[in-house]
Coordinates of C-alpha atoms in Angstrom, one line a residue:
Chain A
M1 CA -4.3 15.7 -34.1
T2 CA -3.7 12.0 -34.8
A3 CA 0.0 12.6 -35.3
S4 CA 0.3 14.2 -31.9
R5 CA -1.8 11.4 -30.4
A6 CA 0.5 8.8 -31.9
F7 CA 3.5 10.9 -30.6
H8 CA 2.0 10.9 -27.0
A9 CA 1.4 7.1 -27.2
A10 CA 5.0 6.5 -28.4
I11 CA 6.3 8.5 -25.5
A12 CA 4.0 6.7 -23.1
Y13 CA 5.1 3.3 -24.4
A14 CA 8.8 4.3 -24.2
L15 CA 8.5 5.4 -20.6
L16 CA 6.5 2.3 -19.7
A17 CA 9.0 0.0 -21.3
V18 CA 11.9 1.7 -19.4
L19 CA 10.0 1.5 -16.1
A20 CA 8.9 -2.0 -16.6
A21 CA 12.4 -3.1 -17.4
L22 CA 13.7 -1.4 -14.3
I23 CA 11.1 -3.0 -12.1
A24 CA 11.3 -6.5 -13.6
Y25 CA 15.1 -6.6 -14.0
P26 CA 16.0 -7.9 -10.5
L27 CA 13.4 -10.7 -10.9
L28 CA 14.4 -11.6 -14.4
Y29 CA 18.0 -11.7 -13.3
T30 CA 17.1 -14.1 -10.5
L31 CA 15.0 -16.4 -12.7
L32 CA 17.5 -16.5 -15.5
S33 CA 20.4 -17.2 -13.1
V34 CA 18.7 -20.4 -12.1
F35 CA 19.4 -22.0 -15.4
L36 CA 23.0 -21.0 -15.7
T37 CA 25.4 -24.0 -15.6
P38 CA 28.4 -23.6 -13.2
A39 CA 30.6 -22.9 -16.3
E40 CA 28.3 -20.2 -17.6
A41 CA 28.0 -18.6 -14.2
S42 CA 31.7 -18.2 -13.7
K43 CA 32.2 -16.5 -17.1
F44 CA 33.3 -12.9 -17.4
P45 CA 31.8 -10.8 -18.8
P46 CA 28.7 -12.4 -17.2
Q47 CA 26.4 -14.3 -19.4
L48 CA 23.0 -12.8 -19.3
F49 CA 20.9 -15.6 -20.8
P50 CA 21.2 -19.3 -20.1
T51 CA 21.6 -21.6 -23.1
S52 CA 19.6 -24.6 -21.7
L53 CA 17.0 -25.4 -19.1
Y54 CA 19.7 -26.6 -16.7
L55 CA 18.1 -27.6 -13.3
G56 CA 21.3 -28.6 -11.5
N57 CA 21.3 -25.5 -9.3
V58 CA 17.8 -26.3 -8.0
T59 CA 18.8 -29.8 -7.0
A60 CA 22.1 -28.6 -5.6
V61 CA 20.4 -25.9 -3.4
L62 CA 17.8 -28.4 -2.2
K63 CA 20.7 -30.5 -1.0
L64 CA 22.6 -27.6 0.6
I65 CA 19.8 -26.4 2.8
P66 CA 16.4 -28.0 3.7
I67 CA 14.4 -25.5 1.6
E68 CA 11.4 -27.9 1.4
R69 CA 11.3 -28.0 5.2
F70 CA 11.5 -24.2 5.3
I71 CA 8.7 -23.9 2.8
A72 CA 6.6 -26.4 4.7
N73 CA 7.1 -24.5 7.9
S74 CA 6.2 -21.1 6.3
F75 CA 3.2 -22.6 4.6
L76 CA 1.9 -24.2 7.8
I77 CA 2.5 -21.0 9.8
A78 CA 0.8 -18.8 7.2
V79 CA -2.2 -21.2 7.0
I80 CA -2.7 -21.2 10.8
I81 CA -2.4 -17.4 11.1
T82 CA -4.7 -16.9 8.1
A83 CA -7.3 -19.2 9.4
G84 CA -7.0 -17.7 12.9
Q85 CA -7.3 -14.1 11.7
V86 CA -10.2 -14.9 9.4
L87 CA -12.1 -16.6 12.2
T88 CA -11.4 -14.1 15.0
G89 CA -11.9 -11.2 12.6
A90 CA -15.3 -12.6 11.4
M91 CA -16.5 -13.2 14.9
G92 CA -15.3 -9.8 16.2
S93 CA -16.7 -7.9 13.2
Y94 CA -20.1 -9.7 13.5
A95 CA -20.4 -8.6 17.1
F96 CA -19.6 -4.9 16.1
A97 CA -21.9 -5.0 13.0
Y98 CA -25.0 -6.9 14.3
M99 CA -25.0 -7.2 18.1
R100 CA -25.9 -5.0 21.0
F101 CA -23.8 -5.0 24.0
P102 CA -22.8 -2.6 26.8
F103 CA -19.8 -0.3 26.2
K104 CA -19.7 -1.0 22.5
P105 CA -18.1 2.3 21.6
F106 CA -15.4 1.7 24.2
W107 CA -14.6 -1.7 22.8
F108 CA -14.6 -0.4 19.3
A109 CA -12.1 2.4 20.2
L110 CA -10.0 -0.2 22.0
F111 CA -9.8 -2.3 18.8
L112 CA -9.0 0.8 16.8
S113 CA -6.2 1.7 19.2
T114 CA -4.4 -1.6 18.6
M115 CA -3.7 -0.4 15.1
M116 CA -1.5 2.3 16.5
I117 CA 0.8 0.0 18.4
P118 CA 3.6 -1.1 16.0
W119 CA 4.6 -4.7 16.5
E120 CA 8.2 -3.6 16.8
V121 CA 7.4 -1.7 20.0
T122 CA 6.0 -4.8 21.8
I123 CA 8.7 -7.2 20.5
I124 CA 10.9 -7.2 23.6
P125 CA 8.2 -8.2 26.2
N126 CA 6.7 -10.6 23.6
Y127 CA 10.0 -12.3 23.2
L128 CA 10.3 -12.6 27.0
T129 CA 6.7 -13.9 27.3
V130 CA 7.2 -16.5 24.6
K131 CA 10.6 -17.5 26.1
Q132 CA 9.0 -17.8 29.6
W133 CA 6.3 -20.1 28.2
G134 CA 8.9 -22.3 26.6
W135 CA 7.5 -21.4 23.1
L136 CA 10.8 -20.5 21.5
D137 CA 11.5 -22.4 18.4
S138 CA 7.9 -23.7 18.2
Y139 CA 4.9 -23.4 16.0
Q140 CA 2.9 -21.9 18.8
G141 CA 5.4 -19.2 19.3
L142 CA 5.3 -18.4 15.6
T143 CA 1.6 -18.3 15.2
V144 CA -0.4 -17.6 18.4
P145 CA 0.6 -13.9 18.8
F146 CA -0.8 -13.2 15.3
L147 CA -4.1 -15.0 15.5
A148 CA -6.1 -11.8 15.8
S149 CA -5.8 -8.4 14.1
A150 CA -7.8 -5.2 14.3
F151 CA -7.4 -4.8 10.5
G152 CA -9.3 -8.0 9.9
V153 CA -12.1 -6.8 12.2
F154 CA -12.4 -3.5 10.4
L155 CA -12.2 -4.9 6.9
L156 CA -14.9 -7.5 7.6
R157 CA -17.1 -5.1 9.6
Q158 CA -17.2 -2.7 6.7
F159 CA -18.4 -5.6 4.4
F160 CA -20.9 -6.9 6.9
L161 CA -22.5 -3.5 7.2
Q162 CA -23.1 -3.4 3.5
L163 CA -25.1 -6.6 3.5
P164 CA -28.8 -5.9 3.1
R165 CA -30.3 -5.3 6.5
E166 CA -33.6 -7.0 5.5
L167 CA -31.9 -10.4 5.4
F168 CA -31.1 -10.0 9.1
E169 CA -34.7 -8.9 10.0
A170 CA -36.2 -11.7 8.0
A171 CA -33.9 -14.3 9.6
R172 CA -34.9 -12.8 13.0
I173 CA -38.6 -13.2 12.3
D174 CA -38.0 -16.8 11.3
G175 CA -36.5 -17.3 14.7
C176 CA -32.9 -17.5 13.5
G177 CA -30.5 -16.7 16.3
H178 CA -27.2 -14.9 16.0
I179 CA -25.1 -18.0 15.7
R180 CA -27.1 -19.4 12.8
H181 CA -27.4 -16.0 11.2
F182 CA -23.6 -15.7 11.4
L183 CA -22.8 -19.1 10.1
N184 CA -25.6 -19.6 7.5
I185 CA -26.1 -16.1 6.1
V186 CA -23.3 -13.7 6.9
V187 CA -20.3 -15.9 6.4
P188 CA -21.4 -17.4 3.1
L189 CA -22.4 -14.0 1.7
S190 CA -19.0 -12.5 2.8
R191 CA -16.8 -14.9 0.9
P192 CA -15.2 -12.1 -1.3
A193 CA -14.3 -10.1 1.8
L194 CA -13.0 -13.2 3.6
A195 CA -10.9 -14.1 0.6
T196 CA -9.5 -10.6 0.5
L197 CA -8.5 -10.8 4.1
A198 CA -7.1 -14.4 3.7
V199 CA -4.8 -13.5 0.7
Y200 CA -3.6 -10.4 2.5
V201 CA -2.8 -12.2 5.8
F202 CA -1.3 -15.2 4.1
L203 CA 1.2 -13.1 2.2
Q204 CA 2.0 -11.0 5.3
S205 CA 2.6 -14.1 7.4
W206 CA 4.6 -15.8 4.6
N207 CA 6.9 -12.7 4.5
M208 CA 7.4 -12.2 8.2
Y209 CA 11.0 -11.6 9.1
L210 CA 11.9 -10.1 12.5
W211 CA 9.8 -12.4 14.7
P212 CA 10.9 -15.7 13.2
L213 CA 14.4 -14.4 13.2
L214 CA 14.2 -13.8 17.0
I215 CA 12.4 -16.9 18.1
T216 CA 13.6 -19.7 15.8
S217 CA 17.0 -21.3 16.2
S218 CA 16.9 -24.8 14.7
D219 CA 16.8 -25.8 11.0
T220 CA 13.6 -27.7 11.6
M221 CA 11.7 -24.6 12.7
R222 CA 13.2 -22.0 10.3
T223 CA 10.8 -20.2 8.0
V224 CA 11.6 -19.7 4.4
Q225 CA 12.5 -16.0 4.8
I226 CA 15.1 -16.7 7.5
G227 CA 16.4 -19.8 5.7
I228 CA 16.9 -17.9 2.5
S229 CA 18.8 -15.0 4.0
M230 CA 21.2 -17.5 5.7
L231 CA 22.1 -19.1 2.4
Q232 CA 24.3 -16.1 1.4
F233 CA 26.3 -16.5 4.6
Q234 CA 27.4 -20.0 3.8
E235 CA 31.0 -20.3 2.7
N236 CA 31.9 -21.1 -0.9
T237 CA 28.3 -20.9 -2.2
D238 CA 28.0 -20.0 -5.8
W239 CA 26.1 -16.8 -6.4
N240 CA 23.7 -18.4 -8.8
L241 CA 23.0 -21.2 -6.3
V242 CA 21.9 -18.5 -3.8
L243 CA 19.6 -17.0 -6.5
S244 CA 18.2 -20.5 -7.3
G245 CA 17.2 -20.8 -3.7
V246 CA 15.6 -17.4 -3.9
A247 CA 13.7 -18.4 -7.1
V248 CA 12.4 -21.6 -5.4
V249 CA 11.1 -19.4 -2.5
L250 CA 9.7 -16.8 -4.8
L251 CA 7.6 -19.1 -6.9
P252 CA 4.8 -19.7 -4.3
S253 CA 4.4 -16.0 -3.7
L254 CA 4.4 -15.2 -7.4
L255 CA 1.8 -17.8 -7.9
L256 CA -0.3 -16.4 -5.1
L257 CA 0.1 -12.9 -6.7
V258 CA -1.2 -14.2 -10.1
L259 CA -4.1 -16.0 -8.5
G260 CA -5.0 -13.4 -5.8
L261 CA -4.0 -10.1 -7.2
K262 CA -7.6 -8.9 -7.2
Q263 CA -8.2 -9.8 -3.6
L264 CA -4.8 -8.3 -2.6
V265 CA -5.6 -5.0 -4.3
R266 CA -8.9 -4.9 -2.5
G267 CA -7.2 -5.6 0.8
I268 CA -4.5 -2.9 0.3
T269 CA -7.0 -0.3 -0.8
A270 CA -9.2 -1.0 2.2
G271 CA -6.4 0.7 4.1
A272 CA -3.9 -2.0 4.9
V273 CA -1.6 0.0 7.1
K274 CA 0.0 -2.4 9.6
G275 CA 2.9 -4.7 8.9
Chain B
M1 CA -8.5 3.6 8.2
E2 CA -10.3 6.5 9.8
M3 CA -11.4 7.5 6.4
L4 CA -13.4 4.3 6.4
E5 CA -14.7 5.0 9.9
Q6 CA -16.4 8.2 8.8
E7 CA -18.3 6.4 6.2
M8 CA -19.5 3.8 8.6
P9 CA -21.9 5.2 11.2
F10 CA -22.7 3.0 14.1
V11 CA -25.7 0.7 13.5
A12 CA -26.8 1.0 17.1
P13 CA -29.7 3.5 16.5
Q14 CA -31.4 1.1 14.0
Q15 CA -30.9 -1.8 16.3
A16 CA -32.2 0.2 19.2
K17 CA -35.4 1.0 17.2
S18 CA -36.0 -2.6 16.3
A19 CA -35.3 -3.5 19.9
Q20 CA -38.0 -1.1 21.0
L21 CA -40.6 -2.8 18.8
K22 CA -39.6 -6.1 20.0
A23 CA -39.7 -5.0 23.6
A24 CA -43.3 -3.8 23.2
A25 CA -44.2 -7.2 21.8
K26 CA -42.8 -9.5 24.5
L27 CA -41.8 -7.4 27.4
E28 CA -41.0 -10.3 29.8
S29 CA -38.6 -12.3 27.7
A30 CA -36.8 -9.2 26.3
A31 CA -34.5 -8.8 29.3
G32 CA -33.4 -12.4 29.2
A33 CA -32.8 -12.3 25.4
R34 CA -30.8 -9.1 25.7
R35 CA -28.6 -10.6 28.4
K36 CA -28.0 -13.6 26.2
E37 CA -27.1 -11.4 23.3
H38 CA -24.6 -9.4 25.5
A39 CA -23.0 -12.6 26.6
L40 CA -22.8 -13.9 23.0
A41 CA -21.3 -10.6 21.8
Y42 CA -18.5 -10.8 24.4
L43 CA -17.9 -14.4 23.5
F44 CA -17.5 -13.3 19.9
L45 CA -15.0 -10.6 20.9
A46 CA -13.2 -12.8 23.4
P47 CA -10.6 -14.4 21.1
S48 CA -9.5 -11.1 19.6
L49 CA -9.4 -9.4 23.0
L50 CA -7.4 -12.3 24.5
I51 CA -4.7 -12.0 21.8
F52 CA -4.6 -8.2 22.0
G53 CA -4.4 -8.3 25.8
I54 CA -1.5 -10.7 25.9
F55 CA 0.5 -9.7 22.9
L56 CA -0.2 -6.0 22.5
F57 CA -1.5 -4.2 25.6
Y58 CA 0.4 -6.2 28.2
P59 CA 3.7 -5.8 26.3
L60 CA 3.1 -2.1 26.0
L61 CA 2.7 -1.7 29.7
K62 CA 5.6 -4.1 30.3
S63 CA 7.8 -2.0 28.0
V64 CA 7.1 1.0 30.2
Y65 CA 8.0 -1.0 33.3
L66 CA 11.2 -2.5 31.7
S67 CA 12.3 0.9 30.4
L68 CA 12.5 2.1 34.1
H69 CA 14.7 -0.8 35.1
L70 CA 18.0 -2.4 34.4
T71 CA 17.8 -6.1 33.4
D72 CA 20.1 -9.0 33.5
P73 CA 20.9 -10.9 30.3
R74 CA 18.0 -13.3 30.9
G75 CA 15.6 -10.4 30.8
R76 CA 14.9 -10.4 34.6
V77 CA 14.6 -7.0 36.2
A78 CA 17.8 -6.3 38.3
E79 CA 17.3 -2.7 39.5
F80 CA 14.9 0.2 39.4
V81 CA 16.7 3.1 37.7
G82 CA 13.8 5.6 37.1
L83 CA 14.3 7.7 34.0
S84 CA 18.0 7.2 33.7
N85 CA 17.6 4.9 30.7
Y86 CA 15.9 7.7 28.9
K87 CA 18.5 10.2 30.1
N88 CA 21.3 8.0 28.9
L89 CA 19.5 7.6 25.6
L90 CA 19.2 11.3 25.0
G91 CA 22.9 11.7 25.8
S92 CA 24.1 8.9 23.5
T93 CA 25.4 9.7 20.1
A94 CA 24.3 6.3 18.8
F95 CA 20.7 7.1 19.6
W96 CA 20.8 10.5 17.7
N97 CA 22.7 8.8 14.9
S98 CA 20.0 6.2 14.4
L99 CA 17.3 8.8 14.5
K100 CA 19.3 10.8 11.9
V101 CA 19.8 7.8 9.7
T102 CA 16.1 6.8 9.9
A103 CA 15.1 10.4 9.0
L104 CA 17.5 10.4 6.1
F105 CA 16.3 6.9 5.0
T106 CA 12.8 8.2 5.1
L107 CA 13.7 11.2 2.9
L108 CA 15.5 9.0 0.5
T109 CA 12.7 6.4 0.1
V110 CA 9.4 8.1 0.6
P111 CA 9.4 10.9 -2.0
A112 CA 11.2 8.8 -4.6
G113 CA 8.8 5.9 -4.0
I114 CA 5.7 8.0 -4.3
A115 CA 7.0 9.8 -7.4
L116 CA 7.8 6.4 -9.1
G117 CA 4.4 5.0 -8.2
L118 CA 2.7 8.1 -9.4
I119 CA 4.5 7.9 -12.8
A120 CA 3.8 4.2 -13.2
A121 CA 0.1 4.6 -12.1
S122 CA -0.6 7.5 -14.4
L123 CA 1.1 5.9 -17.4
T124 CA -0.9 2.7 -17.0
Y125 CA -4.1 4.6 -16.4
S126 CA -4.9 5.0 -20.0
S127 CA -6.8 3.3 -22.7
L128 CA -3.7 2.3 -24.6
R129 CA -3.1 -1.4 -25.4
F130 CA -1.2 -3.9 -23.2
M131 CA -1.9 -1.9 -20.0
R132 CA -3.0 -5.0 -18.2
L133 CA 0.4 -6.5 -18.8
F134 CA 2.2 -3.3 -17.6
R135 CA 0.0 -3.2 -14.5
F136 CA 0.9 -6.7 -13.7
V137 CA 4.6 -6.0 -14.1
F138 CA 4.4 -3.0 -11.8
S139 CA 2.6 -4.9 -9.1
L140 CA 5.1 -7.8 -9.2
P141 CA 7.2 -6.5 -6.3
L142 CA 4.1 -6.9 -4.1
A143 CA 4.9 -10.6 -4.0
I144 CA 8.5 -10.2 -2.9
S145 CA 9.4 -10.3 0.7
V146 CA 12.0 -8.2 2.4
S147 CA 14.5 -11.2 2.6
T148 CA 14.2 -12.4 -1.0
A149 CA 14.5 -8.8 -2.2
S150 CA 17.5 -8.2 0.0
V151 CA 19.3 -11.4 -1.1
I152 CA 18.6 -10.5 -4.8
W153 CA 20.0 -7.0 -4.4
M154 CA 22.9 -8.3 -2.4
M155 CA 23.9 -10.2 -5.5
L156 CA 23.3 -7.2 -7.7
F157 CA 25.4 -5.0 -5.3
H158 CA 28.3 -7.5 -5.1
P159 CA 31.6 -5.6 -5.6
T160 CA 33.1 -8.1 -8.1
L161 CA 30.3 -10.4 -9.3
G162 CA 27.4 -8.0 -9.1
M163 CA 25.7 -6.7 -12.2
F164 CA 25.7 -3.0 -11.1
N165 CA 29.4 -2.8 -11.1
Y166 CA 29.5 -4.7 -14.4
F167 CA 27.2 -2.1 -16.0
L168 CA 29.4 0.7 -14.5
A169 CA 32.5 -1.0 -16.0
A170 CA 30.7 -1.4 -19.4
A171 CA 29.9 2.3 -19.3
G172 CA 33.6 3.1 -18.6
L173 CA 33.0 4.1 -14.9
S174 CA 34.9 2.9 -11.9
P175 CA 33.2 0.3 -9.6
V176 CA 31.4 1.4 -6.5
Q177 CA 31.5 -0.4 -3.1
W178 CA 27.7 -0.2 -2.9
L179 CA 27.3 -1.6 0.6
T180 CA 30.6 -1.0 2.3
D181 CA 31.3 2.6 1.4
P182 CA 29.7 4.9 4.0
T183 CA 28.7 7.4 1.3
Y184 CA 26.8 4.9 -0.7
A185 CA 25.5 2.3 1.7
L186 CA 22.3 4.1 2.8
L187 CA 21.6 5.1 -0.8
S188 CA 22.0 1.5 -1.9
V189 CA 19.6 0.2 0.7
A190 CA 17.2 3.0 -0.1
A191 CA 17.2 2.2 -3.8
M192 CA 16.4 -1.4 -3.0
T193 CA 13.7 -0.4 -0.6
V194 CA 12.1 1.9 -3.2
W195 CA 12.0 -1.1 -5.6
M196 CA 10.6 -3.4 -2.9
H197 CA 7.7 -1.0 -2.1
S198 CA 7.0 0.1 -5.6
G199 CA 4.3 -2.6 -6.1
F200 CA 2.4 -1.4 -3.1
N201 CA 2.7 2.3 -4.0
F202 CA 1.6 1.5 -7.6
I203 CA -1.5 -0.3 -6.5
V204 CA -2.6 2.3 -4.0
L205 CA -2.1 5.2 -6.5
L206 CA -3.7 3.4 -9.4
S207 CA -6.8 2.7 -7.4
G208 CA -6.8 6.3 -6.3
L209 CA -6.7 7.3 -9.9
Q210 CA -9.5 4.9 -10.8
G211 CA -11.6 6.4 -8.0
I212 CA -11.6 9.8 -9.8
S213 CA -14.8 10.2 -11.8
Q214 CA -14.4 9.8 -15.6
D215 CA -16.6 12.9 -16.0
I216 CA -13.7 15.0 -14.7
Y217 CA -11.4 13.8 -17.4
D218 CA -14.0 14.3 -20.0
S219 CA -14.9 17.9 -19.0
A220 CA -11.2 18.8 -18.8
K221 CA -10.7 17.5 -22.3
I222 CA -13.7 19.4 -23.6
D223 CA -12.3 22.6 -22.0
G224 CA -9.2 22.0 -24.1
S225 CA -6.8 20.9 -21.3
G226 CA -3.9 18.7 -22.5
P227 CA -3.0 15.5 -20.7
F228 CA -0.1 17.1 -18.9
R229 CA -2.0 20.1 -17.7
T230 CA -5.0 17.9 -16.7
F231 CA -2.6 15.8 -14.7
V232 CA -0.9 18.6 -12.8
R233 CA -3.9 20.9 -12.3
I234 CA -6.8 18.5 -11.8
I235 CA -5.7 15.0 -11.1
V236 CA -2.9 15.7 -8.6
P237 CA -5.2 17.8 -6.3
L238 CA -7.9 15.2 -6.5
L239 CA -5.4 12.5 -5.7
S240 CA -4.1 14.3 -2.6
P241 CA -6.0 12.2 -0.1
T242 CA -4.4 9.0 -1.6
V243 CA -1.0 10.6 -1.8
F244 CA -1.2 11.8 1.8
F245 CA -2.4 8.4 3.0
L246 CA 0.6 6.9 1.2
V247 CA 3.0 9.5 2.7
I248 CA 2.0 8.6 6.2
V249 CA 2.0 4.9 5.6
S250 CA 5.4 5.0 4.0
V251 CA 6.9 7.2 6.7
I252 CA 5.7 4.8 9.3
G253 CA 6.9 1.9 7.2
A254 CA 10.3 3.6 6.9
F255 CA 10.5 4.0 10.7
Q256 CA 9.8 0.3 11.0
S257 CA 12.3 -1.0 8.4
F258 CA 14.6 -3.7 9.6
G259 CA 15.0 -6.8 7.4
Q260 CA 16.9 -5.1 4.5
I261 CA 19.3 -3.5 7.0
H262 CA 19.8 -6.8 8.8
I263 CA 20.6 -8.7 5.7
L264 CA 22.5 -6.1 3.6
T265 CA 24.6 -4.0 5.9
K266 CA 24.0 -5.0 9.6
G267 CA 23.8 -1.2 10.3
G268 CA 27.3 -0.6 9.0
P269 CA 29.6 0.7 7.7
A270 CA 30.3 2.8 10.8
G271 CA 26.6 3.1 11.8
S272 CA 25.8 4.8 8.5
T273 CA 22.7 2.5 7.9
E274 CA 21.7 1.9 11.5
V275 CA 18.0 2.6 11.4
F276 CA 15.9 2.8 14.5
V277 CA 14.5 -0.7 14.7
Y278 CA 17.9 -2.1 14.0
S279 CA 19.2 -0.2 17.0
I280 CA 16.4 -1.6 19.2
Y281 CA 17.3 -5.1 17.9
K282 CA 21.0 -4.6 18.6
E283 CA 20.4 -3.2 22.1
A284 CA 17.9 -5.8 23.2
F285 CA 18.9 -9.0 21.4
M286 CA 22.7 -8.5 20.9
N287 CA 23.6 -6.5 24.0
Y288 CA 20.8 -7.9 26.1
Q289 CA 19.9 -4.5 27.4
F290 CA 16.1 -5.0 27.6
G291 CA 15.7 -1.9 29.7
T292 CA 17.3 0.6 27.3
G293 CA 15.9 -1.4 24.4
S294 CA 12.4 -0.9 25.8
A295 CA 13.0 2.8 26.3
M296 CA 14.0 3.1 22.6
A297 CA 10.9 1.1 21.6
L298 CA 8.7 3.5 23.4
V299 CA 10.4 6.5 21.7
L300 CA 9.6 4.7 18.4
F301 CA 6.0 4.3 19.7
A302 CA 5.8 8.0 20.5
I303 CA 7.1 9.0 17.0
I304 CA 4.6 6.7 15.2
L305 CA 1.8 7.9 17.5
I306 CA 2.6 11.5 16.6
L307 CA 2.6 10.6 12.9
T308 CA -0.7 8.9 13.2
V309 CA -2.3 11.9 15.0
I310 CA -1.0 14.2 12.2
Q311 CA -2.6 11.8 9.8
F312 CA -5.9 12.1 11.6
T313 CA -6.0 15.9 11.9
V314 CA -4.5 16.8 8.5
L315 CA -6.6 14.3 6.6
E316 CA -9.7 15.9 8.1
K317 CA -8.9 19.5 7.2
K318 CA -6.2 20.2 4.7
V319 CA -6.6 17.6 2.0
H320 CA -8.8 18.2 -1.0
Y321 CA -11.8 15.9 -1.3
Q322 CA -14.0 15.4 -4.3

């Protein structure tokens, strides 16, 4: 019995190790390439492990393209979108969870229906709208279309409905109106749900590709995702320089993953479909 | 999402009851208070509705309008052409090719991705040591965006400098033109996509497994069922709602793929990786044909709508629930 259990465990560990190596390899390869000196990078057969903590690639890539500007752009855009979606989502879900108003089922169905419209389908008219407004290559153009999402409303509504109803009744009896109830009771109690939504939206906005590709054209407005994909098209760029750029870009998202994995998992399992 | 909806009945009846009590207490001020509440509710919904109206509903209608017209390169409507954009689309080989490529891409990525996620999730769902570490490694791709993933794999796929061809050479095999050979290009992009989505699939399936009651494992064990049999006969059926959810989400995601194609292959070689969204992008933003581009976008909308409806109906009936 114990022998067969040890055997099972050995097989499980072997499989896990192979799978983990496969999944982690592209990332390890990227991170290790950062520290290869130009001489080591041009060796054949390729050198797999660097011999020193060489940082020349990082400084070189920072000189080659304005990565810090791209990171700042992406960060600003992601923060604005996250704040916007948390705010509009909290307000919308409060209305659906706590307030009475005419045609509520209709409005709820309307919100639900927005989840069935893929962003790619609306991209041509949106591009024309943003162009007409003179919002090409601007922060408005990159953020305003994303300031609300039905996903945020559903995620938060779900949470709001689980808050004890008695709190609401008690607050009501004490003469507390909807705005105070929303700001002083519901929002503070919902911090875990708000954090879940925030981490999820932040990562999604940070990773946006098609929309920034379409509407940004200058280096000062480029986001990190577009900037990094352009690095490989530059002439005479060493491959490990490109990977160093990727590593610089990867670090913030990896950090966010380490810090916010729990929130992210909660967001995904709540049925994160769109994006 | 509609799974959640079923669990969340409307709160209106409760509210209506408390409203009745209140109305009995102060009849005269109730109407005014209610009107105030209605106004406030709409005020709370207004920001979301404004964004949805301008950037989702209006564009959807505008797409229909554009798809019936020819446009000039600046996106202005030049001429009403009725359904001829759609007719041209159905008669064009490029359209059918991109549908075929997208379907093939879906077949290459979805089953493999779910199988990989299922293996990783079931291996880490055990009481063995170091599982937290393995779970972290398997969720790593979650943090990686489509462009960073594509650039990394571009380097791995590189015909002379790339590690894949180095490994092939080390194994005594001849090198492969991963991204420029029409027989391999789609496979290569698919492999990279499976890797990129593996974190998401892993997380969804692991939490699906964790949602299955421990009692079920215990009673299976007491009945003498081995780990493999328990997995195939008991866990897989119980996991079917999660797997089905993942299938639909992944298929929809595959139909929306763009970034990896744009970075790795630009739809080539010879259209062998030209997926649907890339075709829309090419038609609208490289050829400036906003009319036919919109017609294609609406075809994509129809396909995704059908998939969503299937999700709604099948999830209600066919899938096993605990």
